[in-house]
mmCIF file of C-alpha atoms and ligand atoms in Angstrom:
data_model
loop_
_atom_site.group_PDB
_atom_site.id
_atom_site.type_symbol
_atom_site.label_atom_id
_atom_site.label_comp_id
_atom_site.label_asym_id
_atom_site.label_seq_id
_atom_site.Cartn_x
_atom_site.Cartn_y
_atom_site.Cartn_z
ATOM 1 C CA UNK A 262 -6.803 -11.430 19.481
ATOM 2 C CA UNK A 263 -3.187 -12.503 19.860
ATOM 3 C CA UNK A 264 0.133 -11.012 18.798
ATOM 4 C CA UNK A 265 2.395 -13.689 17.322
ATOM 5 C CA UNK A 266 6.081 -13.141 16.667
ATOM 6 C CA UNK A 267 7.107 -16.358 14.944
ATOM 7 C CA UNK A 268 6.272 -18.015 11.634
ATOM 8 C CA UNK A 269 5.726 -21.383 13.376
ATOM 9 C CA UNK A 270 3.057 -19.964 15.698
ATOM 10 C CA UNK A 271 1.137 -18.409 12.790
ATOM 11 C CA UNK A 272 1.356 -21.605 10.724
ATOM 12 C CA UNK A 273 0.102 -23.700 13.644
ATOM 13 C CA UNK A 274 -2.922 -21.456 14.233
ATOM 14 C CA UNK A 275 -3.838 -21.160 10.550
ATOM 15 C CA UNK A 276 -3.563 -24.951 10.095
ATOM 16 C CA UNK A 277 -5.966 -25.449 13.009
ATOM 17 C CA UNK A 278 -8.437 -22.988 11.454
ATOM 18 C CA UNK A 279 -8.208 -24.648 8.055
ATOM 19 C CA UNK A 280 -8.851 -28.048 9.661
ATOM 20 C CA UNK A 281 -12.133 -26.593 10.913
ATOM 21 C CA UNK A 282 -12.918 -25.391 7.377
ATOM 22 C CA UNK A 283 -12.556 -21.681 8.254
ATOM 23 C CA UNK A 284 -11.572 -19.101 5.627
ATOM 24 C CA UNK A 285 -8.655 -16.738 6.282
ATOM 25 C CA UNK A 286 -8.067 -13.124 5.211
ATOM 26 C CA UNK A 287 -4.673 -11.400 5.332
ATOM 27 C CA UNK A 288 -4.051 -7.642 5.626
ATOM 28 C CA UNK A 289 -0.348 -6.856 5.119
ATOM 29 C CA UNK A 290 0.727 -3.568 6.748
ATOM 30 C CA UNK A 291 3.744 -1.761 8.157
ATOM 31 C CA UNK A 292 1.790 -0.765 11.262
ATOM 32 C CA UNK A 293 1.053 2.629 12.798
ATOM 33 C CA UNK A 294 -2.466 1.795 11.747
ATOM 34 C CA UNK A 295 -5.123 4.372 10.843
ATOM 35 C CA UNK A 296 -8.624 4.311 9.356
ATOM 36 C CA UNK A 297 -7.212 3.430 5.919
ATOM 37 C CA UNK A 298 -5.750 0.171 7.260
ATOM 38 C CA UNK A 299 -8.856 -0.292 9.380
ATOM 39 C CA UNK A 300 -11.085 -0.277 6.282
ATOM 40 C CA UNK A 301 -9.046 -3.189 4.877
ATOM 41 C CA UNK A 302 -9.293 -5.101 8.163
ATOM 42 C CA UNK A 303 -13.054 -4.460 8.295
ATOM 43 C CA UNK A 304 -13.473 -5.826 4.779
ATOM 44 C CA UNK A 305 -11.458 -8.909 5.655
ATOM 45 C CA UNK A 306 -13.485 -9.506 8.827
ATOM 46 C CA UNK A 307 -16.684 -9.225 6.766
ATOM 47 C CA UNK A 308 -15.517 -11.632 4.064
ATOM 48 C CA UNK A 309 -13.589 -14.247 6.067
ATOM 49 C CA UNK A 310 -13.999 -16.353 9.203
ATOM 50 C CA UNK A 311 -10.576 -15.299 10.500
ATOM 51 C CA UNK A 312 -8.321 -12.304 9.825
ATOM 52 C CA UNK A 313 -4.545 -11.986 10.168
ATOM 53 C CA UNK A 314 -2.990 -8.498 10.141
ATOM 54 C CA UNK A 315 0.751 -8.440 9.568
ATOM 55 C CA UNK A 316 2.606 -5.516 11.119
ATOM 56 C CA UNK A 317 6.115 -5.553 9.708
ATOM 57 C CA UNK A 318 8.303 -2.629 8.670
ATOM 58 C CA UNK A 319 10.015 -4.541 5.895
ATOM 59 C CA UNK A 320 13.665 -3.422 5.611
ATOM 60 C CA UNK A 321 13.944 -4.898 2.126
ATOM 61 C CA UNK A 322 11.544 -2.383 0.582
ATOM 62 C CA UNK A 323 13.423 0.700 1.848
ATOM 63 C CA UNK A 324 16.306 2.235 -0.114
ATOM 64 C CA UNK A 325 19.554 3.321 1.615
ATOM 65 C CA UNK A 326 18.457 6.965 2.126
ATOM 66 C CA UNK A 327 14.823 6.297 3.010
ATOM 67 C CA UNK A 328 12.942 6.398 6.312
ATOM 68 C CA UNK A 329 13.371 2.811 7.599
ATOM 69 C CA UNK A 330 14.760 3.940 10.973
ATOM 70 C CA UNK A 331 12.336 6.806 11.532
ATOM 71 C CA UNK A 332 9.205 5.013 10.226
ATOM 72 C CA UNK A 333 6.595 5.409 13.017
ATOM 73 C CA UNK A 334 5.826 2.377 15.173
ATOM 74 C CA UNK A 335 3.179 1.855 17.893
ATOM 75 C CA UNK A 336 2.290 -1.800 18.383
ATOM 76 C CA UNK A 337 0.108 -1.106 21.421
ATOM 77 C CA UNK A 338 -2.182 1.258 19.493
ATOM 78 C CA UNK A 339 -2.148 -1.136 16.515
ATOM 79 C CA UNK A 340 -3.256 -4.007 18.775
ATOM 80 C CA UNK A 341 -6.124 -1.907 20.111
ATOM 81 C CA UNK A 342 -7.334 -1.005 16.616
ATOM 82 C CA UNK A 343 -7.044 -4.625 15.414
ATOM 83 C CA UNK A 344 -8.873 -5.941 18.474
ATOM 84 C CA UNK A 345 -11.689 -3.403 18.094
ATOM 85 C CA UNK A 346 -12.027 -4.149 14.379
ATOM 86 C CA UNK A 347 -12.292 -7.914 14.895
ATOM 87 C CA UNK A 348 -8.905 -9.204 13.710
ATOM 88 C CA UNK A 349 -7.758 -12.519 15.202
ATOM 89 C CA UNK A 350 -3.973 -12.370 14.888
ATOM 90 C CA UNK A 351 -1.350 -9.664 14.565
ATOM 91 C CA UNK A 352 1.744 -11.206 13.016
ATOM 92 C CA UNK A 353 4.622 -8.974 14.147
ATOM 93 C CA UNK A 354 7.918 -10.697 13.319
ATOM 94 C CA UNK A 355 11.406 -9.328 13.870
ATOM 95 C CA UNK A 356 13.393 -8.776 10.648
ATOM 96 C CA UNK A 357 15.633 -11.717 11.681
ATOM 97 C CA UNK A 358 12.559 -13.995 11.765
ATOM 98 C CA UNK A 359 11.664 -13.032 8.181
ATOM 99 C CA UNK A 360 15.212 -12.847 6.794
ATOM 100 C CA UNK A 361 17.437 -15.532 8.245
ATOM 101 C CA UNK A 362 21.164 -15.290 7.749
ATOM 102 C CA UNK A 363 22.013 -16.286 4.193
ATOM 103 C CA UNK A 364 18.637 -15.189 2.780
ATOM 104 C CA UNK A 365 19.059 -14.878 -0.998
ATOM 105 C CA UNK A 366 15.743 -15.577 -2.776
ATOM 106 C CA UNK A 367 13.737 -12.703 -4.229
ATOM 107 C CA UNK A 368 10.635 -12.067 -6.322
ATOM 108 C CA UNK A 369 11.783 -9.663 -8.996
ATOM 109 C CA UNK A 370 9.187 -8.395 -11.452
ATOM 110 C CA UNK A 371 10.108 -6.610 -14.669
ATOM 111 C CA UNK A 372 8.077 -3.903 -16.417
ATOM 112 C CA UNK A 373 5.434 -2.769 -13.946
ATOM 113 C CA UNK A 374 7.957 -1.609 -11.301
ATOM 114 C CA UNK A 375 9.852 0.477 -13.916
ATOM 115 C CA UNK A 376 7.443 3.436 -13.646
ATOM 116 C CA UNK A 377 6.020 5.915 -11.116
ATOM 117 C CA UNK A 378 7.363 5.148 -7.603
ATOM 118 C CA UNK A 379 9.711 2.461 -8.964
ATOM 119 C CA UNK A 380 11.804 5.122 -10.728
ATOM 120 C CA UNK A 381 12.736 6.997 -7.547
ATOM 121 C CA UNK A 382 12.562 3.884 -5.336
ATOM 122 C CA UNK A 383 14.447 1.285 -7.414
ATOM 123 C CA UNK A 384 14.550 -1.505 -4.777
ATOM 124 C CA UNK A 385 11.082 -0.894 -3.381
ATOM 125 C CA UNK A 386 8.885 -3.284 -5.353
ATOM 126 C CA UNK A 387 11.392 -6.140 -5.244
ATOM 127 C CA UNK A 388 11.153 -5.853 -1.447
ATOM 128 C CA UNK A 389 7.363 -5.596 -1.545
ATOM 129 C CA UNK A 390 6.899 -8.604 -3.862
ATOM 130 C CA UNK A 391 9.336 -10.703 -1.838
ATOM 131 C CA UNK A 392 7.776 -9.948 1.541
ATOM 132 C CA UNK A 393 4.192 -10.297 0.291
ATOM 133 C CA UNK A 394 5.099 -13.633 -1.276
ATOM 134 C CA UNK A 395 6.583 -14.756 2.045
ATOM 135 C CA UNK A 396 3.503 -13.586 3.955
ATOM 136 C CA UNK A 397 1.280 -15.479 1.494
ATOM 137 C CA UNK A 398 3.334 -18.639 2.050
ATOM 138 C CA UNK A 399 3.250 -18.238 5.828
ATOM 139 C CA UNK A 400 -0.439 -17.333 6.231
ATOM 140 C CA UNK A 401 -1.856 -19.158 3.150
ATOM 141 C CA UNK A 402 -4.860 -16.790 3.077
ATOM 142 C CA UNK A 403 -7.952 -17.244 0.911
ATOM 143 C CA UNK A 404 -8.046 -13.476 0.334
ATOM 144 C CA UNK A 405 -5.573 -10.619 0.821
ATOM 145 C CA UNK A 406 -6.462 -6.941 1.117
ATOM 146 C CA UNK A 407 -4.572 -4.000 -0.414
ATOM 147 C CA UNK A 408 -5.419 -0.292 -0.631
ATOM 148 C CA UNK A 409 -5.832 1.632 -3.870
ATOM 149 C CA UNK A 410 -3.820 4.319 -2.059
ATOM 150 C CA UNK A 411 -0.767 2.343 -3.255
ATOM 151 C CA UNK A 412 -2.192 1.770 -6.729
ATOM 152 C CA UNK A 413 1.045 0.657 -8.384
ATOM 153 C CA UNK A 414 1.602 -1.831 -5.568
ATOM 154 C CA UNK A 415 -1.940 -3.156 -6.039
ATOM 155 C CA UNK A 416 -1.378 -3.612 -9.801
ATOM 156 C CA UNK A 417 1.964 -5.338 -9.142
ATOM 157 C CA UNK A 418 0.545 -7.736 -6.530
ATOM 158 C CA UNK A 419 -2.387 -8.628 -8.821
ATOM 159 C CA UNK A 420 0.065 -9.355 -11.645
ATOM 160 C CA UNK A 421 2.347 -11.411 -9.370
ATOM 161 C CA UNK A 422 -0.568 -13.554 -8.165
ATOM 162 C CA UNK A 423 -1.686 -14.122 -11.751
ATOM 163 C CA UNK A 424 1.793 -14.823 -13.156
ATOM 164 C CA UNK A 425 2.803 -17.183 -10.349
ATOM 165 C CA UNK A 426 -0.608 -18.938 -10.126
ATOM 166 C CA UNK A 427 -1.147 -18.103 -6.475
ATOM 167 C CA UNK A 428 -4.540 -19.331 -5.312
ATOM 168 C CA UNK A 429 -5.387 -16.105 -3.461
ATOM 169 C CA UNK A 430 -8.066 -13.521 -4.224
ATOM 170 C CA UNK A 431 -6.648 -9.987 -4.132
ATOM 171 C CA UNK A 432 -9.204 -7.463 -2.891
ATOM 172 C CA UNK A 433 -8.511 -3.789 -3.703
ATOM 173 C CA UNK A 434 -10.010 -1.235 -1.291
ATOM 174 C CA UNK A 435 -10.760 2.488 -1.864
ATOM 175 C CA UNK A 436 -8.627 5.349 -0.508
ATOM 176 C CA UNK A 437 -9.723 6.607 2.919
ATOM 177 C CA UNK A 438 -9.197 10.355 3.379
ATOM 178 C CA UNK A 439 -9.122 12.962 6.147
ATOM 179 C CA UNK A 440 -12.088 15.359 6.298
ATOM 180 C CA UNK A 441 -10.190 17.915 4.165
ATOM 181 C CA UNK A 442 -9.293 15.329 1.514
ATOM 182 C CA UNK A 443 -5.705 14.379 2.430
ATOM 183 C CA UNK A 444 -5.262 10.621 1.966
ATOM 184 C CA UNK A 445 -4.625 8.975 5.328
ATOM 185 C CA UNK A 446 -1.050 7.764 5.657
ATOM 186 C CA UNK A 447 1.269 6.683 8.454
ATOM 187 C CA UNK A 448 3.763 9.161 6.963
ATOM 188 C CA UNK A 449 1.443 12.156 7.549
ATOM 189 C CA UNK A 450 2.964 12.211 11.055
ATOM 190 C CA UNK A 451 6.167 13.656 9.500
ATOM 191 C CA UNK A 452 4.318 16.837 8.397
ATOM 192 C CA UNK A 453 4.672 20.122 10.273
ATOM 193 C CA UNK A 454 1.374 21.985 10.669
ATOM 194 C CA UNK A 455 2.221 24.225 7.660
ATOM 195 C CA UNK A 456 3.112 21.207 5.534
ATOM 196 C CA UNK A 457 -0.053 19.426 6.677
ATOM 197 C CA UNK A 458 -2.132 22.372 5.403
ATOM 198 C CA UNK A 459 -0.150 22.532 2.168
ATOM 199 C CA UNK A 460 -0.560 18.785 1.534
ATOM 200 C CA UNK A 461 -4.283 19.233 0.915
ATOM 201 C CA UNK A 462 -3.231 20.388 -2.568
ATOM 202 C CA UNK A 463 -2.766 16.719 -3.550
ATOM 203 C CA UNK A 464 -6.428 15.804 -3.152
ATOM 204 C CA UNK A 465 -7.366 19.105 -4.800
ATOM 205 C CA UNK A 466 -5.247 18.131 -7.798
ATOM 206 C CA UNK A 467 -6.918 14.698 -7.830
ATOM 207 C CA UNK A 468 -10.329 16.402 -7.924
ATOM 208 C CA UNK A 469 -9.168 18.758 -10.687
ATOM 209 C CA UNK A 470 -7.954 15.834 -12.813
ATOM 210 C CA UNK A 471 -11.208 13.941 -12.259
ATOM 211 C CA UNK A 472 -13.235 17.036 -13.156
ATOM 212 C CA UNK A 473 -11.338 17.646 -16.395
ATOM 213 C CA UNK A 474 -11.938 14.032 -17.446
ATOM 214 C CA UNK A 475 -15.622 14.224 -16.447
ATOM 215 C CA UNK A 476 -15.882 17.386 -18.592
ATOM 216 C CA UNK A 477 -14.562 15.458 -21.588
ATOM 217 C CA UNK A 478 -10.820 16.287 -21.657
ATOM 218 C CA UNK A 479 -8.871 13.321 -23.066
ATOM 219 C CA UNK A 480 -5.433 14.841 -23.637
ATOM 220 C CA UNK A 481 -3.272 13.482 -20.799
ATOM 221 C CA UNK A 482 -0.753 16.341 -21.066
ATOM 222 C CA UNK A 483 -3.453 18.986 -20.645
ATOM 223 C CA UNK A 484 -4.771 17.244 -17.539
ATOM 224 C CA UNK A 485 -1.299 16.642 -16.051
ATOM 225 C CA UNK A 486 -0.210 20.237 -16.731
ATOM 226 C CA UNK A 487 -3.287 21.562 -14.931
ATOM 227 C CA UNK A 488 -2.614 19.290 -11.945
ATOM 228 C CA UNK A 489 1.112 20.095 -11.858
ATOM 229 C CA UNK A 490 0.581 23.847 -11.979
ATOM 230 C CA UNK A 491 -1.894 23.571 -9.132
ATOM 231 C CA UNK A 492 0.621 21.609 -7.024
ATOM 232 C CA UNK A 493 3.575 23.839 -8.003
ATOM 233 C CA UNK A 494 1.630 26.900 -6.837
ATOM 234 C CA UNK A 495 2.058 25.505 -3.315
ATOM 235 C CA UNK A 496 5.551 26.637 -2.203
ATOM 236 C CA UNK A 497 6.056 23.731 0.248
ATOM 237 C CA UNK A 498 5.336 21.088 -2.417
ATOM 238 C CA UNK A 499 8.218 19.474 -4.309
ATOM 239 C CA UNK A 500 6.918 17.236 -7.124
ATOM 240 C CA UNK A 501 8.537 13.839 -7.609
ATOM 241 C CA UNK A 502 6.088 12.859 -10.385
ATOM 242 C CA UNK A 503 2.541 13.400 -11.650
ATOM 243 C CA UNK A 504 1.803 10.803 -14.329
ATOM 244 C CA UNK A 505 -0.947 9.065 -16.238
ATOM 245 C CA UNK A 506 -0.411 5.404 -17.073
ATOM 246 C CA UNK A 507 -2.377 2.403 -18.224
ATOM 247 C CA UNK A 508 -3.384 0.579 -15.021
ATOM 248 C CA UNK A 509 -2.450 -2.870 -16.355
ATOM 249 C CA UNK A 510 0.907 -2.044 -17.955
ATOM 250 C CA UNK A 511 2.034 1.099 -16.015
ATOM 251 C CA UNK A 512 3.072 2.570 -19.386
ATOM 252 C CA UNK A 513 2.583 6.336 -19.892
ATOM 253 C CA UNK A 514 -0.392 7.335 -22.010
ATOM 254 C CA UNK A 515 -1.051 10.373 -24.223
ATOM 255 C CA UNK A 516 -4.804 9.904 -24.502
ATOM 256 C CA UNK A 517 -7.152 9.052 -21.660
ATOM 257 C CA UNK A 518 -8.866 5.825 -22.661
ATOM 258 C CA UNK A 519 -9.342 2.417 -21.051
ATOM 259 C CA UNK A 520 -8.304 1.659 -17.488
ATOM 260 C CA UNK A 521 -6.184 4.659 -16.461
ATOM 261 C CA UNK A 522 -4.217 5.447 -13.298
ATOM 262 C CA UNK A 523 -3.341 9.068 -12.607
ATOM 263 C CA UNK A 524 -0.772 9.013 -9.799
ATOM 264 C CA UNK A 525 1.493 11.466 -8.032
ATOM 265 C CA UNK A 526 4.277 11.552 -5.467
ATOM 266 C CA UNK A 527 5.119 14.892 -3.879
ATOM 267 C CA UNK A 528 7.506 15.807 -1.082
ATOM 268 C CA UNK A 529 6.543 18.125 1.755
ATOM 269 C CA UNK A 530 9.626 18.535 3.953
ATOM 270 C CA UNK A 531 10.597 15.065 5.233
ATOM 271 C CA UNK A 532 7.411 13.414 3.966
ATOM 272 C CA UNK A 533 7.010 11.908 0.518
ATOM 273 C CA UNK A 534 3.256 11.573 -0.006
ATOM 274 C CA UNK A 535 1.362 9.751 -2.744
ATOM 275 C CA UNK A 536 -2.167 10.103 -4.068
ATOM 276 C CA UNK A 537 -4.030 8.975 -7.176
ATOM 277 C CA UNK A 538 -7.275 8.280 -8.931
ATOM 278 C CA UNK A 539 -8.286 5.525 -11.282
ATOM 279 C CA UNK A 540 -10.774 5.938 -14.094
ATOM 280 C CA UNK A 541 -12.229 3.723 -16.757
ATOM 281 C CA UNK A 542 -12.996 5.697 -19.897
HETATM 282 P P1 AMP B 290 1.245 0.452 4.707
HETATM 283 O O1 AMP B 290 1.159 0.163 6.161
HETATM 284 O O2 AMP B 290 1.426 1.895 4.387
HETATM 285 O O3 AMP B 290 2.228 -0.462 3.999
HETATM 286 O O4 AMP B 290 -0.179 0.094 4.096
HETATM 287 C C1 AMP B 290 -0.739 -1.191 4.272
HETATM 288 C C2 AMP B 290 -1.950 -1.309 3.382
HETATM 289 O O5 AMP B 290 -2.915 -0.310 3.748
HETATM 290 C C3 AMP B 290 -1.637 -1.071 1.894
HETATM 291 O O6 AMP B 290 -2.367 -2.004 1.113
HETATM 292 C C4 AMP B 290 -2.101 0.331 1.661
HETATM 293 O O7 AMP B 290 -2.481 0.593 0.327
HETATM 294 C C5 AMP B 290 -3.299 0.414 2.594
HETATM 295 N N1 AMP B 290 -3.597 1.818 2.931
HETATM 296 C C6 AMP B 290 -2.750 2.730 3.473
HETATM 297 N N2 AMP B 290 -3.338 3.942 3.570
HETATM 298 C C7 AMP B 290 -4.587 3.792 3.067
HETATM 299 C C8 AMP B 290 -5.699 4.678 2.880
HETATM 300 N N3 AMP B 290 -5.635 5.973 3.213
HETATM 301 N N4 AMP B 290 -6.831 4.179 2.336
HETATM 302 C C9 AMP B 290 -6.904 2.872 1.973
HETATM 303 N N5 AMP B 290 -5.897 1.986 2.122
HETATM 304 C C10 AMP B 290 -4.756 2.434 2.656
#
């Protein structure tokens, strides 16, 4: 496994692979890798001859008061995990390699980003779509792997690939959790031990929502109220949103039917954590 810093080096290697008829999988990440990322890499290694993992804390997807500077980084540990999991390349560019002076072209989607995380993070998905598009152009993968943990991002990337006729299969992968249910996240490192304990309430709320639906409840407000009161009972939790939307349109729903995403973002101290479940009723 090699760590490449420049676009030219990645292009050269991928071209050589393609000449040999090898398939290529891409796993875009911001690094500080954990078992959630690892599950995506594993899937890519299973389904492709070669796997590229990008490790890039993309400045464009962070708002002015967000955690760009403090976002955790550990390339050495990331390289170990990638090597052990069977990845072939880590692409770890500097921001200046990705955004040359004068950079002014963006992928700006309407509609789907105007909900859930997009409301409190207005520049986020423009940055995500732009960087993912660039990574697709650089790596030209056959398949790219994204976690359901970031369900809105997954829906947005699938829509972008469809709308812009990108010849790439998007593979969505399930949420990997800690033993007590907390979804694994690079941002869990921000939690104090009290906040870490408190954050388990998110996966409990997910379970509660799933149970209500399994028991036949179809009124979205009833389900959301139950989840919100559970989360609000935790003094360290500060709710950003708990919402139910149609998975394809990201529009709020009143009645649970079709392909539904129930998603939440909740702050615990410095950490803003997300969790969700998807159901097809
Ligand atoms: P990030 O480094 O946070 O940008 O995440 C990179 C990719 O890993 C995204 O597609 C995430 O959805 C995915 N991912 C992050 N955490 C998890 C998790 N706990 N389970 C599954 N996928 C995850």
